[in-house]
PDB file of C-alpha atoms (C1' of nucleotides) in Angstrom:
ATOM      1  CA  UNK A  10      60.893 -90.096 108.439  1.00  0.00           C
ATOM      2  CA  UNK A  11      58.041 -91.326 110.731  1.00  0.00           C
ATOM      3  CA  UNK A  12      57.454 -89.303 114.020  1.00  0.00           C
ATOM      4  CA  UNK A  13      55.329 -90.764 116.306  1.00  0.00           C
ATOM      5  CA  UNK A  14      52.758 -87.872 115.644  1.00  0.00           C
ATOM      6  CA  UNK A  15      54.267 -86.122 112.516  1.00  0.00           C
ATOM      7  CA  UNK A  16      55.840 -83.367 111.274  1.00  0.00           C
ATOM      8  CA  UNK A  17      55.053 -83.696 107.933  1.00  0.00           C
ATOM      9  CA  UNK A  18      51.936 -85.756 107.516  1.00  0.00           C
ATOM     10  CA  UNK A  19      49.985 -83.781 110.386  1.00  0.00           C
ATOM     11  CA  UNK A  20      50.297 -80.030 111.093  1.00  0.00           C
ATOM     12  CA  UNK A  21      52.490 -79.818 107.801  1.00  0.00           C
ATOM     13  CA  UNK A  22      49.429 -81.410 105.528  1.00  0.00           C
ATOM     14  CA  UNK A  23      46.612 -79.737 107.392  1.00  0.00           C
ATOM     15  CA  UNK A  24      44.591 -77.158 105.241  1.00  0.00           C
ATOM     16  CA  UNK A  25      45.198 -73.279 106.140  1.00  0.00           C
ATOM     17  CA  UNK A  26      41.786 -73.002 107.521  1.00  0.00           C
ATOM     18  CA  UNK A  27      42.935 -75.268 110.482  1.00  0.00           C
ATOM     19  CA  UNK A  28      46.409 -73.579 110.842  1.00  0.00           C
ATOM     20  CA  UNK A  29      44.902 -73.104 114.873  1.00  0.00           C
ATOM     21  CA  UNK A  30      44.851 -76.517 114.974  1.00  0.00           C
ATOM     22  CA  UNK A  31      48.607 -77.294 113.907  1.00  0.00           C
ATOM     23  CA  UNK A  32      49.736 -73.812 116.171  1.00  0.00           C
ATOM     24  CA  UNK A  33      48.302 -75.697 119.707  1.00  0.00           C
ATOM     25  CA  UNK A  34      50.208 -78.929 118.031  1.00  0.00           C
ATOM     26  CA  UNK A  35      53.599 -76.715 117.916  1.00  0.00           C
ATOM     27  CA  UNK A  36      53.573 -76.367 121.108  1.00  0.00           C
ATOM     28  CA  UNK A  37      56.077 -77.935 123.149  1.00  0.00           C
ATOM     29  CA  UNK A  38      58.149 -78.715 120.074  1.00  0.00           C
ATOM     30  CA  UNK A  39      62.240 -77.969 120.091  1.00  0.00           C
ATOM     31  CA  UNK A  40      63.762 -75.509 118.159  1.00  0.00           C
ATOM     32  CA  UNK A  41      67.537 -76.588 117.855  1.00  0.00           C
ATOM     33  CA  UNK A  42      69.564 -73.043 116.471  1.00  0.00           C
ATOM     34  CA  UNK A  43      73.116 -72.009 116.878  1.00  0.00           C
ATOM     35  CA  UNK A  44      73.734 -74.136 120.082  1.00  0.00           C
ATOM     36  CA  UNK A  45      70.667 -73.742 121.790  1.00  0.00           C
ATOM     37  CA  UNK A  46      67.480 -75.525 122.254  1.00  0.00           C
ATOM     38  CA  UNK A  47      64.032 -74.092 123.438  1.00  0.00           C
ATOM     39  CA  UNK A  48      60.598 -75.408 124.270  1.00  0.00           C
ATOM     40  CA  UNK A  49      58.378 -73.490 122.165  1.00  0.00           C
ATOM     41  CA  UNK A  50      55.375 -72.329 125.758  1.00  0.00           C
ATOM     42  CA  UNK A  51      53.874 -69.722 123.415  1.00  0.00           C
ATOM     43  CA  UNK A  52      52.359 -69.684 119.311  1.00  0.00           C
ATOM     44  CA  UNK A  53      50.113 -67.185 117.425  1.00  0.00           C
ATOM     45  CA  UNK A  54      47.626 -68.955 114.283  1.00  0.00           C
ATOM     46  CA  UNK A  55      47.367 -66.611 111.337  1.00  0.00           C
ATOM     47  CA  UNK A  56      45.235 -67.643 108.336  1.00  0.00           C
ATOM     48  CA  UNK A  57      46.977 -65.713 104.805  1.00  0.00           C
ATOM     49  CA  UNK A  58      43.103 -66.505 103.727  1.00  0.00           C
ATOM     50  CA  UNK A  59      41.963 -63.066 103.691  1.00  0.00           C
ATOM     51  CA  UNK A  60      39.290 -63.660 106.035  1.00  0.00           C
ATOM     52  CA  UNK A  61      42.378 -62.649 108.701  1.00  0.00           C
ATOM     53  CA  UNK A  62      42.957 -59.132 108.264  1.00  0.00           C
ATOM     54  CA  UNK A  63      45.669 -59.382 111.277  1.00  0.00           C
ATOM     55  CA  UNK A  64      47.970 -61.809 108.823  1.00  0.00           C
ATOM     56  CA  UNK A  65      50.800 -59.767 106.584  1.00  0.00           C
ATOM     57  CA  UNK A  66      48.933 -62.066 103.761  1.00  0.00           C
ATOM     58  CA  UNK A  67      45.414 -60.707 104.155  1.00  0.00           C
ATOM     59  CA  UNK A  68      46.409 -57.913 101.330  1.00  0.00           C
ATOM     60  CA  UNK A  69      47.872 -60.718  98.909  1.00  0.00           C
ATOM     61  CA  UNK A  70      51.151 -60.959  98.082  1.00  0.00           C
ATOM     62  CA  UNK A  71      53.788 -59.361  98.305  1.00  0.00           C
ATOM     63  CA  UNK A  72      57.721 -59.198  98.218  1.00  0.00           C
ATOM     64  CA  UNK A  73      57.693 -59.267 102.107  1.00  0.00           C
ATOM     65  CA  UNK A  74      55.057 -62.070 102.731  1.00  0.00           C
ATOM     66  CA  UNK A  75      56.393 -64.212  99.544  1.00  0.00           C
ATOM     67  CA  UNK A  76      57.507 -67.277 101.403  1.00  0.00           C
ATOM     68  CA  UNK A  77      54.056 -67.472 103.483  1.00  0.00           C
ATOM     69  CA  UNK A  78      53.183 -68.013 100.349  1.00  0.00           C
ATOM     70  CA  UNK A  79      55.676 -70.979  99.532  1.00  0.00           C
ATOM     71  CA  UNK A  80      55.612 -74.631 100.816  1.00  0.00           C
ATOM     72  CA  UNK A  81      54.808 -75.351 104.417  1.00  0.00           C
ATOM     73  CA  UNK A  82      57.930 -75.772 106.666  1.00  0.00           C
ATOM     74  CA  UNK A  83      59.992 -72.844 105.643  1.00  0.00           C
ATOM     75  CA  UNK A  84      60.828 -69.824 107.875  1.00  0.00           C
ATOM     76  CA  UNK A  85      58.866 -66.448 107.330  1.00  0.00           C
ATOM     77  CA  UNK A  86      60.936 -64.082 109.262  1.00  0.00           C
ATOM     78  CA  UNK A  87      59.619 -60.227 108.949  1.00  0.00           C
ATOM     79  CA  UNK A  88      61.159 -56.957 111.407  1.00  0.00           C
ATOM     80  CA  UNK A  89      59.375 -55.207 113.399  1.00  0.00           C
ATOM     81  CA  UNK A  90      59.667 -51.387 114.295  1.00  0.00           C
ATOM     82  CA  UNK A  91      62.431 -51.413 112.106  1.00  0.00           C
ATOM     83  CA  UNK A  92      65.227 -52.887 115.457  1.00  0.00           C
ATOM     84  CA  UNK A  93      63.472 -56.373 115.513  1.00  0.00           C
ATOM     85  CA  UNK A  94      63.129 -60.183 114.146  1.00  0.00           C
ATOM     86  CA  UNK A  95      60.043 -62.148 114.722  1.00  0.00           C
ATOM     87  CA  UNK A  96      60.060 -65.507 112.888  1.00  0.00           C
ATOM     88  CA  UNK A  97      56.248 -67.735 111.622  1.00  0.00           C
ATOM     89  CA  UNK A  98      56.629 -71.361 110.482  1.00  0.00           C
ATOM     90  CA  UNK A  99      54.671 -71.708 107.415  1.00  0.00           C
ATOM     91  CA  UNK A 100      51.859 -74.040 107.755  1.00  0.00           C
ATOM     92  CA  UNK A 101      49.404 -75.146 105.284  1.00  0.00           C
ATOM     93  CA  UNK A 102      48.976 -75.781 101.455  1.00  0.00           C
ATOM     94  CA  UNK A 103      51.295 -73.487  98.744  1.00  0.00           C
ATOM     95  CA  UNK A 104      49.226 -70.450  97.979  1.00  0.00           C
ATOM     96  CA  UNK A 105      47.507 -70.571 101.257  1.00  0.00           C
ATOM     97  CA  UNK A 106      49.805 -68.292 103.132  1.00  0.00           C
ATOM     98  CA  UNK A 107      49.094 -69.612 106.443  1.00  0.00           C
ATOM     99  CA  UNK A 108      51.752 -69.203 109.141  1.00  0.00           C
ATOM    100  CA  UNK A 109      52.353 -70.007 112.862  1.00  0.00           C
ATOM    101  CA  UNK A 110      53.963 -66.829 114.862  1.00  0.00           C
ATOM    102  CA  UNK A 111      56.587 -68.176 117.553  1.00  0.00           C
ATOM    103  CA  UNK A 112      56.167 -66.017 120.618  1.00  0.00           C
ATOM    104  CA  UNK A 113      58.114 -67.592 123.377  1.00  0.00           C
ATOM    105  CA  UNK A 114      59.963 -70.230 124.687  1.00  0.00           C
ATOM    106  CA  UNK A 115      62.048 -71.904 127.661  1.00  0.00           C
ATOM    107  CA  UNK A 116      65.684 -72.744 127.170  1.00  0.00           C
ATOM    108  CA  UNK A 117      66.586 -76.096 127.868  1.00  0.00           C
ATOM    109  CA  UNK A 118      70.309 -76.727 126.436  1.00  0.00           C
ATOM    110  CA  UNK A 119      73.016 -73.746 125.588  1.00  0.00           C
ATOM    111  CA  UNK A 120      71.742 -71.667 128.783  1.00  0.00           C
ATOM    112  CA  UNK A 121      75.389 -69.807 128.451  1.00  0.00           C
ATOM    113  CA  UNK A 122      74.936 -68.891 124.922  1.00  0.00           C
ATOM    114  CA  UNK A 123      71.580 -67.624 125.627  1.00  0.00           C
ATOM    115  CA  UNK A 124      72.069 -65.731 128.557  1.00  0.00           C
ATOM    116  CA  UNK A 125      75.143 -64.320 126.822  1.00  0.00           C
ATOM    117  CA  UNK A 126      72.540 -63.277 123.678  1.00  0.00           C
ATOM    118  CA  UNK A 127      70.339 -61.944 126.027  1.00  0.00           C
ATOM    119  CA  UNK A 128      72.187 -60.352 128.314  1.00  0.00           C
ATOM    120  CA  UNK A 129      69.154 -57.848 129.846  1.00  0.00           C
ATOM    121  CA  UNK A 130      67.253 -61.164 131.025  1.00  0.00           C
ATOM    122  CA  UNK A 131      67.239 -60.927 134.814  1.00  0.00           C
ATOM    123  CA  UNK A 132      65.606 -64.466 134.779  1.00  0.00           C
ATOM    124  CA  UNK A 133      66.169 -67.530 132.844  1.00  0.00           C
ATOM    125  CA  UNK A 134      62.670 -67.095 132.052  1.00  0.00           C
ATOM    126  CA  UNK A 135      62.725 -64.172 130.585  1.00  0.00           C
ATOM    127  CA  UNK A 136      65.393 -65.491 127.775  1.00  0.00           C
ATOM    128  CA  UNK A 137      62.867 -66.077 125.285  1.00  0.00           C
ATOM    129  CA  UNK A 138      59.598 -64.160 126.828  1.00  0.00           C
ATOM    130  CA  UNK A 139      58.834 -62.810 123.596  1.00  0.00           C
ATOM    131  CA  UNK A 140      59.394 -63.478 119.798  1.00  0.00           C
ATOM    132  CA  UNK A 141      62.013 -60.809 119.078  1.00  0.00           C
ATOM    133  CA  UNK A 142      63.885 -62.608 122.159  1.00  0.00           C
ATOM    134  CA  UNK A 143      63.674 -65.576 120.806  1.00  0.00           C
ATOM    135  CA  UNK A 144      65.258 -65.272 118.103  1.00  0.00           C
ATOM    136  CA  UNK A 145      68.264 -63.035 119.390  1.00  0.00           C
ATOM    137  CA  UNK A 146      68.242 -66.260 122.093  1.00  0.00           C
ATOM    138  CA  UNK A 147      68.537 -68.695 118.743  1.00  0.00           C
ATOM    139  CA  UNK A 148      70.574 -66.233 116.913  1.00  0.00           C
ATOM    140  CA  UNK A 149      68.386 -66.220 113.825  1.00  0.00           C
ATOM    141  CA  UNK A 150      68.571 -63.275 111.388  1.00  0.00           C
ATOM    142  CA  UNK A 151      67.234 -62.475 108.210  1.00  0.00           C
ATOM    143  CA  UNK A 152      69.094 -64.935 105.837  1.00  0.00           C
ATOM    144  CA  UNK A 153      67.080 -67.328 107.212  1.00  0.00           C
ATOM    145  CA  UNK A 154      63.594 -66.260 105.677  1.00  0.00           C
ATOM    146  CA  UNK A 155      62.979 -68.779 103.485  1.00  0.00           C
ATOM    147  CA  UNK A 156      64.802 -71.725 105.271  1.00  0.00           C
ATOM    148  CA  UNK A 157      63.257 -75.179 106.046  1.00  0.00           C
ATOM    149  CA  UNK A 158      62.629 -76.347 109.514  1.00  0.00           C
ATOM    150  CA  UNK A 159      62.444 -79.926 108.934  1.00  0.00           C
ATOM    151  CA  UNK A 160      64.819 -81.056 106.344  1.00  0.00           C
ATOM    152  CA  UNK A 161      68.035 -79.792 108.137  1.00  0.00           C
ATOM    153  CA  UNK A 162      69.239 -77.932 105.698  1.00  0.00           C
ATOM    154  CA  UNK A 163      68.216 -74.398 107.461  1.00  0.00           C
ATOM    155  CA  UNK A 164      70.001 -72.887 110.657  1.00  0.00           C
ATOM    156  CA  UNK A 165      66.543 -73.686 112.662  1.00  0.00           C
ATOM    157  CA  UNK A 166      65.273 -77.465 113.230  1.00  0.00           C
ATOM    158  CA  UNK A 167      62.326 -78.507 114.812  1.00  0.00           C
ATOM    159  CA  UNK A 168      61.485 -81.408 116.665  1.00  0.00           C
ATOM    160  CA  UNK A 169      58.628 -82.904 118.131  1.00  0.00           C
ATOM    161  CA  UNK A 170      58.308 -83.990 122.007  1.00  0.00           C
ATOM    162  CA  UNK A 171      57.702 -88.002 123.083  1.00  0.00           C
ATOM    163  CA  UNK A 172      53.995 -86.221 123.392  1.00  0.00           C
ATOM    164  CA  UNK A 173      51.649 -83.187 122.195  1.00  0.00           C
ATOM    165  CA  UNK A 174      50.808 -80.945 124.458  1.00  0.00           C
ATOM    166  CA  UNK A 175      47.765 -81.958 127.307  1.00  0.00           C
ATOM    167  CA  UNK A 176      44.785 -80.194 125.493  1.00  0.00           C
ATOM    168  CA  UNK A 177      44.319 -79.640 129.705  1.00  0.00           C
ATOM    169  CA  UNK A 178      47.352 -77.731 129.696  1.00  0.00           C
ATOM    170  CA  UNK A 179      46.901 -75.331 126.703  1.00  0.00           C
ATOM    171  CA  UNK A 180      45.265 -71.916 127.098  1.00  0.00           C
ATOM    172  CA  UNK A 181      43.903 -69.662 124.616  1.00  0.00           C
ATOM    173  CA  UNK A 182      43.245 -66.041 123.920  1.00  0.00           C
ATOM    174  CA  UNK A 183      43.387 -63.008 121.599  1.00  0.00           C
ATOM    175  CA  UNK A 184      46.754 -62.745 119.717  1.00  0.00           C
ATOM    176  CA  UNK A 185      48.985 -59.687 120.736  1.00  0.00           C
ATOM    177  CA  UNK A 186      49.448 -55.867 118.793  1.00  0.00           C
ATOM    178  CA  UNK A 187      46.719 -56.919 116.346  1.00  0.00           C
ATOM    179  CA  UNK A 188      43.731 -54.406 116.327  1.00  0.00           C
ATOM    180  CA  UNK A 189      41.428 -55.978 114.839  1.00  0.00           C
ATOM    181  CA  UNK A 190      39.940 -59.390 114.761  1.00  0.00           C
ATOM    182  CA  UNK A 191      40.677 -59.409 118.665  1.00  0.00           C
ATOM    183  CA  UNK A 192      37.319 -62.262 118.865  1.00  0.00           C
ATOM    184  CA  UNK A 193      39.794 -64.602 117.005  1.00  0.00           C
ATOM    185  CA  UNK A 194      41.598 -66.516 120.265  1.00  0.00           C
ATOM    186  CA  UNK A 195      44.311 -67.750 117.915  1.00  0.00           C
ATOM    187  CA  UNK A 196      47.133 -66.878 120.764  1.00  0.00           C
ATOM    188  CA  UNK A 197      47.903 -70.166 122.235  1.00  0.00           C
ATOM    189  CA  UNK A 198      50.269 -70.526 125.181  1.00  0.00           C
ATOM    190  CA  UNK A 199      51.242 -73.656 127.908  1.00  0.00           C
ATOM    191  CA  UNK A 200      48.869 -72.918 131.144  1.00  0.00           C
ATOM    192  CA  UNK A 201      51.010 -71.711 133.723  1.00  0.00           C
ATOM    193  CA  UNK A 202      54.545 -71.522 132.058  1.00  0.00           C
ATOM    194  CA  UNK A 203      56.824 -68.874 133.303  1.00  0.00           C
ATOM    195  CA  UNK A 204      58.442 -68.341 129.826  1.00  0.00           C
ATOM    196  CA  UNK A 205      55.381 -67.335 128.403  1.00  0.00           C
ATOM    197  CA  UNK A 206      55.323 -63.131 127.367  1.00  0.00           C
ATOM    198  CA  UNK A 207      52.742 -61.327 129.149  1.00  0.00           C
ATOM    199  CA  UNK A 208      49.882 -60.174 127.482  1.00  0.00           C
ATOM    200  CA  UNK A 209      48.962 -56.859 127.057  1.00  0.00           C
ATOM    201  CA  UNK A 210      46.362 -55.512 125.382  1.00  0.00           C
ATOM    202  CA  UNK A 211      47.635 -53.491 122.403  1.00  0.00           C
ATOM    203  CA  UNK A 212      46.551 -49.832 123.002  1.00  0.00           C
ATOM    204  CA  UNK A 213      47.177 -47.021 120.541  1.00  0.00           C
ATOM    205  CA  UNK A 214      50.016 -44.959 122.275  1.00  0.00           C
ATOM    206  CA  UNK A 215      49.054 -42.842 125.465  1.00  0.00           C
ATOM    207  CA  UNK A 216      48.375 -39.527 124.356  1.00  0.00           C
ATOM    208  CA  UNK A 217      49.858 -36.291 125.728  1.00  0.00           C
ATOM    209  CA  UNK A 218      49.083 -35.394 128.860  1.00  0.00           C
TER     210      UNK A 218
ATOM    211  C1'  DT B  11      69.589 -53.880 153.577  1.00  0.00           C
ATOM    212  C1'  DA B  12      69.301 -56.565 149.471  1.00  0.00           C
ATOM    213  C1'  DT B  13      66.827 -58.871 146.041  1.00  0.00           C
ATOM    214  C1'  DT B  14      62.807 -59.486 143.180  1.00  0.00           C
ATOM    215  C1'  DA B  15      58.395 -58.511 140.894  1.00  0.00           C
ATOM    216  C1'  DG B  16      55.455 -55.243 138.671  1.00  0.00           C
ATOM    217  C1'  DA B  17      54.466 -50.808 136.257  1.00  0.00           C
ATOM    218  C1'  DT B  18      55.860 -46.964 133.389  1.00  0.00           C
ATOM    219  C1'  DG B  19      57.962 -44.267 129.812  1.00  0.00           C
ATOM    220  C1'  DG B  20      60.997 -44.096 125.902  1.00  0.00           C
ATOM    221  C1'  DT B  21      62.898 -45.611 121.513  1.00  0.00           C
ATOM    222  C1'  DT B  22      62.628 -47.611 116.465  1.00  0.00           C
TER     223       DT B  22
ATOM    224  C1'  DA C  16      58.861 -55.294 120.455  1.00  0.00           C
ATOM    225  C1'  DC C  17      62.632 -54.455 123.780  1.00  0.00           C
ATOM    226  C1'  DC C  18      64.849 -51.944 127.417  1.00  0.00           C
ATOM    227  C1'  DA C  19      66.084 -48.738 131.132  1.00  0.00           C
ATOM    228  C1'  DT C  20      64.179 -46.928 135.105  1.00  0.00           C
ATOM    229  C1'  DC C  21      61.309 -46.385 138.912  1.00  0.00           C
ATOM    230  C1'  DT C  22      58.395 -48.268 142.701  1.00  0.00           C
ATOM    231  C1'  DA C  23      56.373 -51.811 145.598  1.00  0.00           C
ATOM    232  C1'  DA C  24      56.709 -56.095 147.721  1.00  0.00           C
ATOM    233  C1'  DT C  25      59.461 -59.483 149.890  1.00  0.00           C
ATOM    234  C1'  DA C  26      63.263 -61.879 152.288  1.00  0.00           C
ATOM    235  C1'  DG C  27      67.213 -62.123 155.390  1.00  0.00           C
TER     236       DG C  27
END
DNA sequence: TATTAGATGGTT
DNA sequence: ACCATCTAATAG
């Protein structure tokens, strides 16, 4: 198939050491699930090279990380404090284990599914503020690690907009809950979008008193 | 008074 | 990371 700027001979093909280019590239792509269709506002870049000690592939690999490991395309879907889903595309060459983190989104078709998924968003915007909402907004689980993205055989499908993101229009900064590497702004987000998760700083927790 | 936005603490 | 809860700001 032949995209105007495409999904498989651009941020598909691109080496893992430029997987920051093909995140700001993802942004403002579709992500058709289960009925409903978001505008991907917010990405994360992490390199599996092992000169990114923030990416799940920094230690090599492992039964968790296997599909970063795996062609580009594919879903790497890992839980987090052991209650939620957070989904990477897998960019890059096999081996490379370099992934793109989706963080947020706006929902622009299936608005009743959604809210009904969501149902503690007070705002539309808040839907898909975050990648564990996002994916109860697409309602992705676990049997889809390991899916493809672009050959419609997987419950997610991505699709490009008429046009990439305005470079004008795309912010960047330090990626979120990561400890180290926080020089790295691999966090990339649409300038001014409501639907994008507020960052925070990631703090050890408060201790007592 | 009623609604909304922001901050905080708690849970897993 | 999400969510329930509280507080402050805002609108009618």
């Amino acid at each position: 198939m032949c995209f105007a700027w495409g999904v498989n001979e651009t941020w598909l093909g691109l080496p893992a050491s430029a997987v920051d280019e093909a995140a700001r590239r993802m942004l403002g792509w579709h992500l058709d699930a289960n009925g409903v269709v978001v505008r991907l506002t917010e990405v994360e870049a992490y390199s599996g090279l092992g000169e990114d000690p923030a990416s799940h592939a920094h230690r090599g690999r492992t039964a968790r990380n296997e599909v970063m490991f795996g062609p580009a395309g594919h879903l790497y879907i890992y839980q987090i404090y052991g209650r939620y889903l957070c989904a990477n595309i897998v960019c890059g060459q096999v081996g490379r284990a370099a992934a793109v983190l989706l963080r947020a989104g706006e929902v622009l078709e299936g608005l009743d599914a959604a809210r009904e998924r969501r149902a503690a968003a007070r705002k539309d915007a808040d839907l898909a503020a975050g990648p564990a909402k996002l994916m109860q907004v697409l309602a992705l689980g676990r049997d889809a690690n390991g899916s493809s993205v672009i050959d419609g055989t997987g419950p997610l499908t991505v699709t490009p907009p008429p046009a990439p993101a305005p470079a004008e229009l795309i912010e960047a900064g330090p990626r979120v809950g990561v400890t180290s590497a926080l020089d790295v702004a691999w966090r990339f987000w649409i300038k001014g979008d409501p639907t994008v998760s507020v960052y925070r700083r990631h703090v050890p927790r408060r201790r007592g008193s």
